[in-house]
């Protein structure tokens, strides 16, 4: 593919780290430098002559630096087509020299926003000339090479050195593609900043840094994760994470976040909890969580919010699991748990916090607020004659947290600090309850005195009738059915307590 010799380079960058080797590579091939401001000073400091932009255009930098390179001389030199006789003729007529390489980055808009800059500071970091130069050079990739980010410096240096500053058309198009990625991402960040107040119904997302996964939900599906996973976790052991691993890790994190200030342990399988418990130690919390379903825990995702010591690790190590997540591990615990090389051990760096959720749906995308409401004691409305005890209240709030993060329709059965069983993803709430009862009995739990949580209201009293038959004494549910009173009346007639929350927690 056609290679083109770089004879003149326009270089104007905000970040100059690692720029020096590129300047030297260009200088060694006799490339002429055009620059301005701090970049000009930097290049001259390396011993190379620079043609100032102001000299080329005949105009100084004006309006506090807002206008420096926005001039026909600059854009003409980038955009004119070298194989078009009319363009070549006009470039000579107006004395427009060709520019074959543009190295330009953008003002740090996102960084300024993230640092809490004032509105005026943020606005001044909206780059105009840089974006325009990048787009112009990328559009004319047939004649021009564009380097649009400091993240591309190493790749650009390797290209310039290996080709003696004569990149091929394929190389130039590759860098043009990266350039449009840079500008589109930049514009998305700016739009989303302005749209916080305007709320224009337009969805724009840009996440850079995708990582190919081994496969998707199934081996015949390809998958890519877009995001900076390293900001949340440090991988201490194990193989690459899969699509299903990431989905389960997300579910485990959101559920575990419900137990801030407590020592909690969560075991997840296919995004649903098969064991959840709180206790005074990680070891005790794990054993209680594992007790809820010793079968499903096999190959599961384990997650705790406290440091894992060797006593907890000794118990956990007996189980085959895919992933274990904790904020830290003692050296002895880590050494023991790393005994199996494929076992993923993740050190959690911070709390996962999101405000919006997104899902592809039909021929579009649907978005909603994240369900961030967690029931507290003051949210509970006692609707029965019998009041729940303090222990029952704690147990109901515990069970409601789990139900919130379980596939609908769901019923969760629990004691204070321990999930006993759950019915998951059933088309009937009665079926969900029967499934939970069967699981609880299968793993040796006595449901006398247990509590029941439902993610949605009871349209009929059948669930509380079945629960009563099993010895369940207290029920927490959102309420809101036109037949709420039927369930309440049954509880009143059978010495059961019921509270409503006013919040439904469907999860589909």
Short mmCIF file of C-alpha atoms in Angstrom, two decimals:
data_model
loop_
_atom_site.label_atom_id
_atom_site.label_comp_id
_atom_site.label_asym_id
_atom_site.label_seq_id
_atom_site.Cartn_x
_atom_site.Cartn_y
_atom_site.Cartn_z
CA UNK A 1 0.00 0.00 0.00
CA UNK A 2 1.23 3.50 -0.89
CA UNK A 3 3.81 4.85 1.53
CA UNK A 4 4.28 8.60 1.88
CA UNK A 5 7.35 10.40 3.08
CA UNK A 6 6.76 12.81 5.95
CA UNK A 7 8.44 16.12 5.17
CA UNK A 8 6.63 18.51 7.50
CA UNK A 9 4.99 17.89 10.89
CA UNK A 10 2.60 20.06 12.87
CA UNK A 11 3.02 19.29 16.56
CA UNK A 12 1.00 21.00 19.32
CA UNK A 13 0.29 18.98 22.44
CA UNK A 14 -0.87 19.47 26.01
CA UNK A 15 1.04 16.43 27.32
CA UNK A 16 4.71 16.22 26.37
CA UNK A 17 5.63 13.05 28.27
CA UNK A 18 7.37 10.56 25.94
CA UNK A 19 7.19 13.01 23.03
CA UNK A 20 10.97 13.46 22.92
CA UNK A 21 11.81 10.16 21.15
CA UNK A 22 9.29 10.95 18.41
CA UNK A 23 10.85 14.37 17.84
CA UNK A 24 14.28 12.78 17.57
CA UNK A 25 13.05 10.12 15.13
CA UNK A 26 11.50 12.81 12.92
CA UNK A 27 14.55 15.03 13.20
CA UNK A 28 16.83 12.19 12.13
CA UNK A 29 14.86 12.00 8.85
CA UNK A 30 15.05 15.75 8.24
CA UNK A 31 11.39 16.48 8.93
CA UNK A 32 10.51 20.17 9.31
CA UNK A 33 8.72 21.09 12.55
CA UNK A 34 5.80 23.51 12.80
CA UNK A 35 4.61 24.33 16.30
CA UNK A 36 3.56 26.95 18.82
CA UNK A 37 3.65 27.80 22.51
CA UNK A 38 5.00 25.29 24.99
CA UNK A 39 5.43 22.57 22.38
CA UNK A 40 7.61 24.85 20.27
CA UNK A 41 9.78 25.56 23.30
CA UNK A 42 10.00 21.84 24.04
CA UNK A 43 11.12 20.94 20.50
CA UNK A 44 13.64 23.78 20.41
CA UNK A 45 14.96 22.56 23.75
CA UNK A 46 15.86 19.30 22.04
CA UNK A 47 17.99 21.23 19.56
CA UNK A 48 15.68 21.39 16.54
CA UNK A 49 14.61 24.42 14.54
CA UNK A 50 10.87 25.15 14.58
CA UNK A 51 8.72 27.21 12.23
CA UNK A 52 6.21 29.01 14.49
CA UNK A 53 2.58 28.64 13.49
CA UNK A 54 2.28 32.42 13.73
CA UNK A 55 5.01 32.82 11.12
CA UNK A 56 3.32 30.40 8.76
CA UNK A 57 -0.14 31.96 9.07
CA UNK A 58 0.83 35.58 9.57
CA UNK A 59 -1.46 35.77 12.59
CA UNK A 60 -0.58 35.70 16.29
CA UNK A 61 -2.26 33.53 18.91
CA UNK A 62 -5.33 35.56 19.92
CA UNK A 63 -8.19 35.63 22.42
CA UNK A 64 -6.12 34.19 25.25
CA UNK A 65 -4.94 31.27 23.14
CA UNK A 66 -8.43 30.28 22.02
CA UNK A 67 -7.40 30.83 18.38
CA UNK A 68 -3.94 29.67 17.34
CA UNK A 69 -4.13 27.13 14.53
CA UNK A 70 -7.58 27.90 13.13
CA UNK A 71 -6.37 29.29 9.81
CA UNK A 72 -6.69 28.28 6.10
CA UNK A 73 -2.92 27.92 5.82
CA UNK A 74 -2.91 25.24 8.51
CA UNK A 75 -6.06 23.41 7.47
CA UNK A 76 -5.29 23.78 3.79
CA UNK A 77 -1.89 22.18 4.31
CA UNK A 78 -3.58 19.23 6.00
CA UNK A 79 -6.68 18.83 3.85
CA UNK A 80 -5.56 19.44 0.30
CA UNK A 81 -5.50 16.27 -1.80
CA UNK A 82 -2.07 15.58 -3.19
CA UNK A 83 -3.48 13.59 -6.12
CA UNK A 84 -6.02 16.26 -7.08
CA UNK A 85 -4.67 18.71 -9.70
CA UNK A 86 -7.07 21.46 -8.64
CA UNK A 87 -6.07 21.15 -4.96
CA UNK A 88 -2.37 21.11 -5.83
CA UNK A 89 -2.77 24.17 -8.05
CA UNK A 90 -4.60 26.10 -5.34
CA UNK A 91 -2.02 25.15 -2.71
CA UNK A 92 0.65 26.74 -4.92
CA UNK A 93 -1.52 29.76 -5.74
CA UNK A 94 -2.11 30.56 -2.06
CA UNK A 95 1.34 29.42 -0.91
CA UNK A 96 0.02 26.63 1.33
CA UNK A 97 2.78 24.16 2.29
CA UNK A 98 1.77 20.52 2.79
CA UNK A 99 1.58 19.11 6.31
CA UNK A 100 2.14 15.35 6.31
CA UNK A 101 2.02 14.57 10.02
CA UNK A 102 -0.15 16.06 12.76
CA UNK A 103 0.57 15.29 16.40
CA UNK A 104 -2.11 16.94 18.50
CA UNK A 105 -3.82 15.95 21.73
CA UNK A 106 -6.79 17.50 23.49
CA UNK A 107 -7.22 19.66 26.56
CA UNK A 108 -7.98 17.51 29.64
CA UNK A 109 -11.74 18.08 29.78
CA UNK A 110 -12.63 14.86 31.61
CA UNK A 111 -9.76 15.23 34.06
CA UNK A 112 -10.80 18.81 34.89
CA UNK A 113 -14.40 17.69 35.37
CA UNK A 114 -13.38 14.77 37.59
CA UNK A 115 -11.18 17.01 39.73
CA UNK A 116 -14.13 19.24 40.59
CA UNK A 117 -13.12 22.23 38.49
CA UNK A 118 -15.35 25.30 38.31
CA UNK A 119 -17.66 25.81 35.35
CA UNK A 120 -15.32 28.36 33.78
CA UNK A 121 -12.34 26.01 34.20
CA UNK A 122 -14.28 23.15 32.65
CA UNK A 123 -15.46 25.25 29.71
CA UNK A 124 -11.92 26.45 28.96
CA UNK A 125 -10.87 22.82 28.66
CA UNK A 126 -13.21 22.29 25.72
CA UNK A 127 -10.70 21.98 22.90
CA UNK A 128 -11.61 23.59 19.56
CA UNK A 129 -8.47 23.79 17.45
CA UNK A 130 -7.20 20.39 18.55
CA UNK A 131 -10.41 18.56 17.66
CA UNK A 132 -10.56 20.36 14.31
CA UNK A 133 -6.95 19.50 13.43
CA UNK A 134 -7.43 15.87 14.41
CA UNK A 135 -10.57 15.50 12.33
CA UNK A 136 -8.99 17.23 9.34
CA UNK A 137 -5.89 15.02 9.40
CA UNK A 138 -7.96 11.87 9.95
CA UNK A 139 -10.27 12.76 7.07
CA UNK A 140 -7.27 13.14 4.75
CA UNK A 141 -5.58 9.93 5.91
CA UNK A 142 -4.64 9.19 2.31
CA UNK A 143 -2.01 11.90 2.61
CA UNK A 144 -1.58 12.62 6.33
CA UNK A 145 -0.67 10.67 9.44
CA UNK A 146 -2.50 11.74 12.63
CA UNK A 147 -1.33 10.98 16.17
CA UNK A 148 -4.15 12.12 18.43
CA UNK A 149 -3.24 11.00 21.96
CA UNK A 150 -0.22 10.46 24.14
CA UNK A 151 -1.46 6.88 24.49
CA UNK A 152 -0.45 6.42 20.84
CA UNK A 153 3.12 7.75 21.19
CA UNK A 154 4.81 4.37 21.57
CA UNK A 155 2.99 2.90 18.59
CA UNK A 156 3.71 6.01 16.51
CA UNK A 157 7.41 5.93 17.41
CA UNK A 158 7.71 2.28 16.41
CA UNK A 159 5.97 3.05 13.10
CA UNK A 160 8.18 6.06 12.29
CA UNK A 161 11.37 4.20 13.11
CA UNK A 162 10.45 1.03 11.20
CA UNK A 163 9.36 2.92 8.05
CA UNK A 164 11.95 5.74 8.10
CA UNK A 165 9.02 8.18 8.44
CA UNK A 166 7.21 6.75 5.41
CA UNK A 167 3.97 5.25 6.80
CA UNK A 168 1.77 3.19 4.51
CA UNK A 169 -1.85 3.95 3.65
CA UNK A 170 -2.90 1.11 5.95
CA UNK A 171 -0.94 2.67 8.81
CA UNK A 172 -2.41 6.10 8.19
CA UNK A 173 -5.96 4.74 8.10
CA UNK A 174 -5.34 2.83 11.34
CA UNK A 175 -4.27 6.01 13.12
CA UNK A 176 -7.21 7.89 11.56
CA UNK A 177 -9.58 5.33 13.06
CA UNK A 178 -8.02 5.85 16.48
CA UNK A 179 -8.33 9.61 15.97
CA UNK A 180 -12.08 9.45 15.42
CA UNK A 181 -12.32 7.27 18.53
CA UNK A 182 -10.54 10.03 20.48
CA UNK A 183 -12.72 12.87 19.19
CA UNK A 184 -16.02 11.02 19.49
CA UNK A 185 -15.20 10.04 23.08
CA UNK A 186 -14.26 13.64 23.85
CA UNK A 187 -17.46 15.05 22.37
CA UNK A 188 -19.55 12.48 24.26
CA UNK A 189 -18.04 13.60 27.57
CA UNK A 190 -18.79 17.24 26.75
CA UNK A 191 -22.37 16.52 25.68
CA UNK A 192 -23.07 14.50 28.83
CA UNK A 193 -21.71 17.34 30.97
CA UNK A 194 -24.03 19.88 29.35
CA UNK A 195 -26.95 17.46 29.30
CA UNK A 196 -27.00 17.12 33.08
CA UNK A 197 -29.25 20.18 33.14
CA UNK A 198 -30.87 20.06 29.72
CA UNK A 199 -31.86 16.37 29.84
CA UNK A 200 -32.10 16.01 26.07
CA UNK A 201 -33.41 12.50 25.40
CA UNK A 202 -30.30 11.31 23.61
CA UNK A 203 -28.19 8.42 24.87
CA UNK A 204 -24.46 8.83 24.33
CA UNK A 205 -21.93 6.51 25.91
CA UNK A 206 -18.24 6.09 25.23
CA UNK A 207 -16.09 3.56 27.05
CA UNK A 208 -12.55 3.08 25.84
CA UNK A 209 -10.25 0.18 26.54
CA UNK A 210 -12.17 -2.96 25.58
CA UNK A 211 -10.85 -6.39 26.57
CA UNK A 212 -11.73 -9.48 24.56
CA UNK A 213 -13.10 -12.29 26.73
CA UNK A 214 -12.55 -16.01 26.21
CA UNK A 215 -16.14 -16.20 24.96
CA UNK A 216 -19.58 -14.87 25.77
CA UNK A 217 -22.41 -16.37 27.75
CA UNK A 218 -21.84 -19.56 25.74
CA UNK A 219 -18.74 -20.81 23.90
CA UNK A 220 -20.16 -19.99 20.45
CA UNK A 221 -20.66 -16.31 21.39
CA UNK A 222 -17.91 -13.71 21.21
CA UNK A 223 -17.70 -11.05 23.91
CA UNK A 224 -15.78 -7.90 24.86
CA UNK A 225 -15.74 -6.08 28.21
CA UNK A 226 -15.52 -2.31 28.01
CA UNK A 227 -14.36 -0.67 31.21
CA UNK A 228 -11.45 -0.20 33.60
CA UNK A 229 -11.84 -3.33 35.71
CA UNK A 230 -8.42 -2.71 37.26
CA UNK A 231 -9.90 0.30 39.06
CA UNK A 232 -12.14 -2.05 41.06
CA UNK A 233 -10.02 -5.17 41.48
CA UNK A 234 -6.45 -6.36 41.70
CA UNK A 235 -6.13 -9.91 40.41
CA UNK A 236 -3.93 -11.92 42.77
CA UNK A 237 -4.35 -15.34 41.19
CA UNK A 238 -6.17 -17.23 38.48
CA UNK A 239 -7.06 -17.26 34.80
CA UNK A 240 -8.74 -14.58 32.70
CA UNK A 241 -12.27 -13.72 33.75
CA UNK A 242 -15.13 -14.86 31.53
CA UNK A 243 -18.38 -13.16 30.55
CA UNK A 244 -20.34 -15.19 33.09
CA UNK A 245 -17.72 -14.49 35.76
CA UNK A 246 -18.16 -10.75 35.26
CA UNK A 247 -21.95 -10.96 35.36
CA UNK A 248 -21.80 -12.90 38.65
CA UNK A 249 -19.15 -10.59 40.12
CA UNK A 250 -21.45 -7.65 39.40
CA UNK A 251 -24.36 -9.41 41.15
CA UNK A 252 -22.19 -10.34 44.15
CA UNK A 253 -20.92 -6.77 44.53
CA UNK A 254 -24.35 -5.19 44.47
CA UNK A 255 -25.72 -7.63 47.04
CA UNK A 256 -22.70 -7.32 49.32
CA UNK A 257 -23.01 -3.53 49.27
CA UNK A 258 -26.26 -3.92 51.22
CA UNK A 259 -24.30 -5.00 54.32
CA UNK A 260 -22.12 -1.98 54.94
CA UNK A 261 -20.74 -1.95 58.48
CA UNK A 262 -21.33 -5.69 58.97
CA UNK A 263 -19.19 -8.75 58.36
CA UNK A 264 -21.00 -10.43 55.49
CA UNK A 265 -20.39 -13.31 53.11
CA UNK A 266 -22.20 -13.89 49.81
CA UNK A 267 -22.17 -16.94 47.52
CA UNK A 268 -23.54 -16.36 44.02
CA UNK A 269 -24.51 -18.79 41.28
CA UNK A 270 -25.92 -17.53 37.97
CA UNK A 271 -26.45 -14.04 39.49
CA UNK A 272 -28.62 -15.33 42.36
CA UNK A 273 -27.57 -15.82 45.95
CA UNK A 274 -27.35 -19.43 47.07
CA UNK A 275 -25.95 -18.35 50.43
CA UNK A 276 -25.81 -15.10 52.40
CA UNK A 277 -24.90 -14.54 56.02
CA UNK A 278 -23.58 -12.03 58.52
CA UNK A 279 -21.58 -12.92 61.61
CA UNK A 280 -18.81 -11.78 63.94
CA UNK A 281 -16.06 -13.28 61.75
CA UNK A 282 -15.50 -14.08 58.08
CA UNK A 283 -15.14 -17.76 58.91
CA UNK A 284 -18.49 -17.90 60.71
CA UNK A 285 -20.22 -15.84 58.00
CA UNK A 286 -18.86 -18.16 55.30
CA UNK A 287 -19.94 -21.32 57.10
CA UNK A 288 -23.46 -19.94 57.61
CA UNK A 289 -23.71 -18.86 53.97
CA UNK A 290 -22.40 -22.21 52.73
CA UNK A 291 -24.90 -24.06 54.92
CA UNK A 292 -27.82 -22.58 52.96
CA UNK A 293 -26.97 -24.58 49.82
CA UNK A 294 -23.91 -26.81 49.94
CA UNK A 295 -24.63 -28.08 46.42
CA UNK A 296 -25.02 -24.84 44.46
CA UNK A 297 -21.98 -23.31 46.16
CA UNK A 298 -19.80 -25.66 44.09
CA UNK A 299 -18.20 -23.57 41.34
CA UNK A 300 -19.74 -20.39 42.72
CA UNK A 301 -18.60 -16.80 43.17
CA UNK A 302 -17.64 -16.00 46.77
CA UNK A 303 -17.50 -12.47 48.10
CA UNK A 304 -16.90 -10.88 51.49
CA UNK A 305 -16.46 -7.33 52.74
CA UNK A 306 -13.75 -8.09 55.31
CA UNK A 307 -10.13 -9.25 55.20
CA UNK A 308 -9.79 -13.02 54.90
CA UNK A 309 -7.54 -14.57 57.51
CA UNK A 310 -6.07 -18.06 57.52
CA UNK A 311 -8.83 -19.55 59.71
CA UNK A 312 -11.46 -18.48 57.16
CA UNK A 313 -9.22 -19.53 54.27
CA UNK A 314 -8.86 -23.04 55.68
CA UNK A 315 -12.63 -23.52 55.48
CA UNK A 316 -13.06 -21.80 52.11
CA UNK A 317 -10.19 -23.81 50.63
CA UNK A 318 -12.20 -27.01 51.05
CA UNK A 319 -14.68 -25.83 48.40
CA UNK A 320 -14.20 -25.75 44.64
CA UNK A 321 -15.10 -22.23 43.59
CA UNK A 322 -14.47 -19.99 40.59
CA UNK A 323 -13.77 -16.64 42.23
CA UNK A 324 -13.16 -15.26 45.71
CA UNK A 325 -13.38 -11.50 46.27
CA UNK A 326 -12.29 -9.69 49.42
CA UNK A 327 -10.89 -6.28 50.35
CA UNK A 328 -7.70 -8.00 51.54
CA UNK A 329 -6.08 -11.30 52.46
CA UNK A 330 -3.53 -12.08 55.16
CA UNK A 331 -0.26 -13.47 53.69
CA UNK A 332 -0.98 -16.92 55.17
CA UNK A 333 -4.51 -16.97 53.75
CA UNK A 334 -3.33 -15.85 50.34
CA UNK A 335 -0.64 -18.50 50.19
CA UNK A 336 -3.14 -21.23 51.04
CA UNK A 337 -5.80 -20.03 48.59
CA UNK A 338 -3.29 -19.70 45.74
CA UNK A 339 -2.60 -23.43 45.92
CA UNK A 340 -4.92 -23.91 42.92
CA UNK A 341 -3.58 -21.91 39.97
CA UNK A 342 -6.89 -21.46 38.11
CA UNK A 343 -8.74 -20.17 41.16
CA UNK A 344 -9.44 -16.45 40.74
CA UNK A 345 -8.60 -14.32 43.77
CA UNK A 346 -9.59 -10.68 43.50
CA UNK A 347 -8.67 -7.92 45.91
CA UNK A 348 -11.42 -5.33 45.85
CA UNK A 349 -10.10 -1.76 45.73
CA UNK A 350 -13.32 0.16 46.30
CA UNK A 351 -17.08 0.00 46.51
CA UNK A 352 -18.98 -0.44 43.25
CA UNK A 353 -21.33 2.51 42.82
CA UNK A 354 -23.59 3.13 39.84
CA UNK A 355 -26.57 5.39 39.27
CA UNK A 356 -27.93 4.15 35.93
CA UNK A 357 -28.48 0.77 34.30
CA UNK A 358 -28.54 -0.02 30.58
CA UNK A 359 -29.81 -2.97 28.56
CA UNK A 360 -30.16 -3.70 24.84
CA UNK A 361 -33.83 -4.25 24.13
CA UNK A 362 -35.70 -4.94 20.88
CA UNK A 363 -34.09 -2.55 18.36
CA UNK A 364 -32.84 -0.09 20.96
CA UNK A 365 -31.50 0.46 24.45
CA UNK A 366 -33.47 0.90 27.66
CA UNK A 367 -32.08 2.75 30.66
CA UNK A 368 -33.29 3.27 34.21
CA UNK A 369 -32.15 4.50 37.60
CA UNK A 370 -30.32 1.86 39.61
CA UNK A 371 -32.51 0.45 42.37
CA UNK A 372 -30.62 2.05 45.22
CA UNK A 373 -33.35 1.91 47.85
CA UNK A 374 -32.71 -0.36 50.80
CA UNK A 375 -35.42 -0.79 53.40
CA UNK A 376 -34.66 0.41 56.92
CA UNK A 377 -36.54 -0.10 60.14
CA UNK A 378 -38.26 3.27 59.84
CA UNK A 379 -39.65 2.28 56.41
CA UNK A 380 -41.64 -0.61 57.83
CA UNK A 381 -45.37 -0.28 58.32
CA UNK A 382 -46.84 -2.85 60.67
CA UNK A 383 -50.17 -3.88 59.14
CA UNK A 384 -51.14 -6.77 61.48
CA UNK A 385 -52.35 -6.86 65.03
CA UNK A 386 -49.23 -8.72 66.07
CA UNK A 387 -46.06 -6.67 66.11
CA UNK A 388 -42.83 -8.33 65.00
CA UNK A 389 -40.08 -8.75 67.60
CA UNK A 390 -36.76 -6.93 67.24
CA UNK A 391 -35.14 -10.18 66.10
CA UNK A 392 -37.86 -10.67 63.49
CA UNK A 393 -37.42 -7.10 62.25
CA UNK A 394 -33.69 -7.65 61.77
CA UNK A 395 -34.36 -10.94 60.01
CA UNK A 396 -36.96 -9.39 57.71
CA UNK A 397 -34.69 -6.51 56.74
CA UNK A 398 -31.91 -9.02 56.07
CA UNK A 399 -34.20 -11.16 53.90
CA UNK A 400 -35.52 -8.11 52.01
CA UNK A 401 -31.96 -7.15 51.00
CA UNK A 402 -31.49 -10.56 49.42
CA UNK A 403 -34.90 -10.55 47.72
CA UNK A 404 -34.04 -7.19 46.14
CA UNK A 405 -31.10 -8.79 44.32
CA UNK A 406 -32.78 -12.07 43.34
CA UNK A 407 -34.48 -12.90 40.05
CA UNK A 408 -38.25 -12.34 40.13
CA UNK A 409 -40.54 -13.86 41.17
CA UNK A 410 -38.70 -14.56 44.37
CA UNK A 411 -39.31 -15.54 47.96
CA UNK A 412 -36.52 -15.51 50.53
CA UNK A 413 -36.69 -17.40 53.82
CA UNK A 414 -34.30 -16.32 56.55
CA UNK A 415 -33.34 -15.99 60.18
CA UNK A 416 -31.48 -13.07 61.69
CA UNK A 417 -28.18 -13.01 59.77
CA UNK A 418 -28.68 -16.16 57.69
CA UNK A 419 -30.48 -16.95 54.48
CA UNK A 420 -32.18 -20.34 54.79
CA UNK A 421 -33.40 -20.68 51.21
CA UNK A 422 -34.84 -18.80 48.26
CA UNK A 423 -37.20 -19.48 45.41
CA UNK A 424 -35.78 -17.88 42.30
CA UNK A 425 -37.12 -16.72 38.93
CA UNK A 426 -40.48 -18.46 39.10
CA UNK A 427 -43.50 -17.47 37.05
CA UNK A 428 -45.66 -17.91 40.13
CA UNK A 429 -44.93 -16.47 43.58
CA UNK A 430 -46.48 -19.61 45.08
CA UNK A 431 -44.01 -21.73 43.10
CA UNK A 432 -41.15 -19.54 44.35
CA UNK A 433 -42.27 -20.14 47.95
CA UNK A 434 -42.65 -23.88 47.46
CA UNK A 435 -39.20 -24.02 45.88
CA UNK A 436 -37.73 -22.15 48.86
CA UNK A 437 -39.43 -24.45 51.36
CA UNK A 438 -38.21 -27.56 49.54
CA UNK A 439 -34.63 -26.26 49.48
CA UNK A 440 -34.70 -25.30 53.14
CA UNK A 441 -35.89 -28.76 54.13
CA UNK A 442 -33.41 -30.43 51.81
CA UNK A 443 -30.54 -28.73 53.65
CA UNK A 444 -31.90 -29.50 57.09
CA UNK A 445 -33.40 -26.19 58.18
CA UNK A 446 -36.35 -25.93 60.55
CA UNK A 447 -38.55 -23.06 59.36
CA UNK A 448 -40.36 -22.63 62.67
CA UNK A 449 -39.83 -19.01 63.65
CA UNK A 450 -38.31 -18.03 60.30
CA UNK A 451 -39.32 -14.96 58.29
CA UNK A 452 -40.39 -14.60 54.67
CA UNK A 453 -39.55 -11.78 52.23
CA UNK A 454 -41.21 -11.21 48.87
CA UNK A 455 -39.96 -8.90 46.11
CA UNK A 456 -43.55 -7.90 45.25
CA UNK A 457 -47.02 -7.89 46.80
CA UNK A 458 -49.24 -10.92 47.37
CA UNK A 459 -52.29 -10.83 45.08
CA UNK A 460 -53.86 -13.64 47.11
CA UNK A 461 -53.40 -14.99 50.65
CA UNK A 462 -52.07 -18.34 49.39
CA UNK A 463 -48.42 -17.52 50.13
CA UNK A 464 -49.03 -16.55 53.76
CA UNK A 465 -51.21 -19.65 54.17
CA UNK A 466 -48.39 -21.91 52.95
CA UNK A 467 -45.85 -19.99 55.04
CA UNK A 468 -47.96 -20.45 58.17
CA UNK A 469 -48.11 -24.19 57.58
CA UNK A 470 -44.29 -24.23 57.76
CA UNK A 471 -44.09 -22.27 61.00
CA UNK A 472 -43.03 -18.93 59.50
CA UNK A 473 -43.93 -16.16 61.93
CA UNK A 474 -43.24 -12.86 60.16
CA UNK A 475 -43.58 -11.55 56.61
CA UNK A 476 -42.14 -8.52 54.81
CA UNK A 477 -43.55 -7.43 51.45
CA UNK A 478 -44.11 -4.19 49.51
CA UNK A 479 -47.89 -4.14 49.77
CA UNK A 480 -50.05 -2.41 47.19
CA UNK A 481 -52.36 -5.20 46.07
CA UNK A 482 -56.08 -4.47 45.99
CA UNK A 483 -56.36 -7.68 47.99
CA UNK A 484 -53.71 -6.85 50.60
CA UNK A 485 -56.32 -7.14 53.31
CA UNK A 486 -56.91 -10.82 52.53
CA UNK A 487 -53.31 -11.66 53.43
CA UNK A 488 -53.39 -9.35 56.43
CA UNK A 489 -56.59 -10.96 57.72
CA UNK A 490 -55.06 -14.40 57.45
CA UNK A 491 -52.00 -13.28 59.43
CA UNK A 492 -54.24 -11.71 62.08
CA UNK A 493 -56.15 -14.97 62.40
CA UNK A 494 -53.01 -17.10 62.73
CA UNK A 495 -50.71 -15.14 65.05
CA UNK A 496 -48.40 -13.91 62.28
CA UNK A 497 -46.79 -10.48 61.92
CA UNK A 498 -46.63 -8.64 58.60
CA UNK A 499 -44.94 -5.41 57.58
CA UNK A 500 -45.14 -3.57 54.28
CA UNK A 501 -42.43 -1.34 52.82
CA UNK A 502 -44.04 0.51 49.93
CA UNK A 503 -41.16 -0.51 47.65
CA UNK A 504 -41.32 -3.25 45.04
CA UNK A 505 -38.04 -4.82 43.90
CA UNK A 506 -38.67 -6.67 40.66
CA UNK A 507 -35.49 -7.94 39.02
CA UNK A 508 -35.69 -9.23 35.44
#
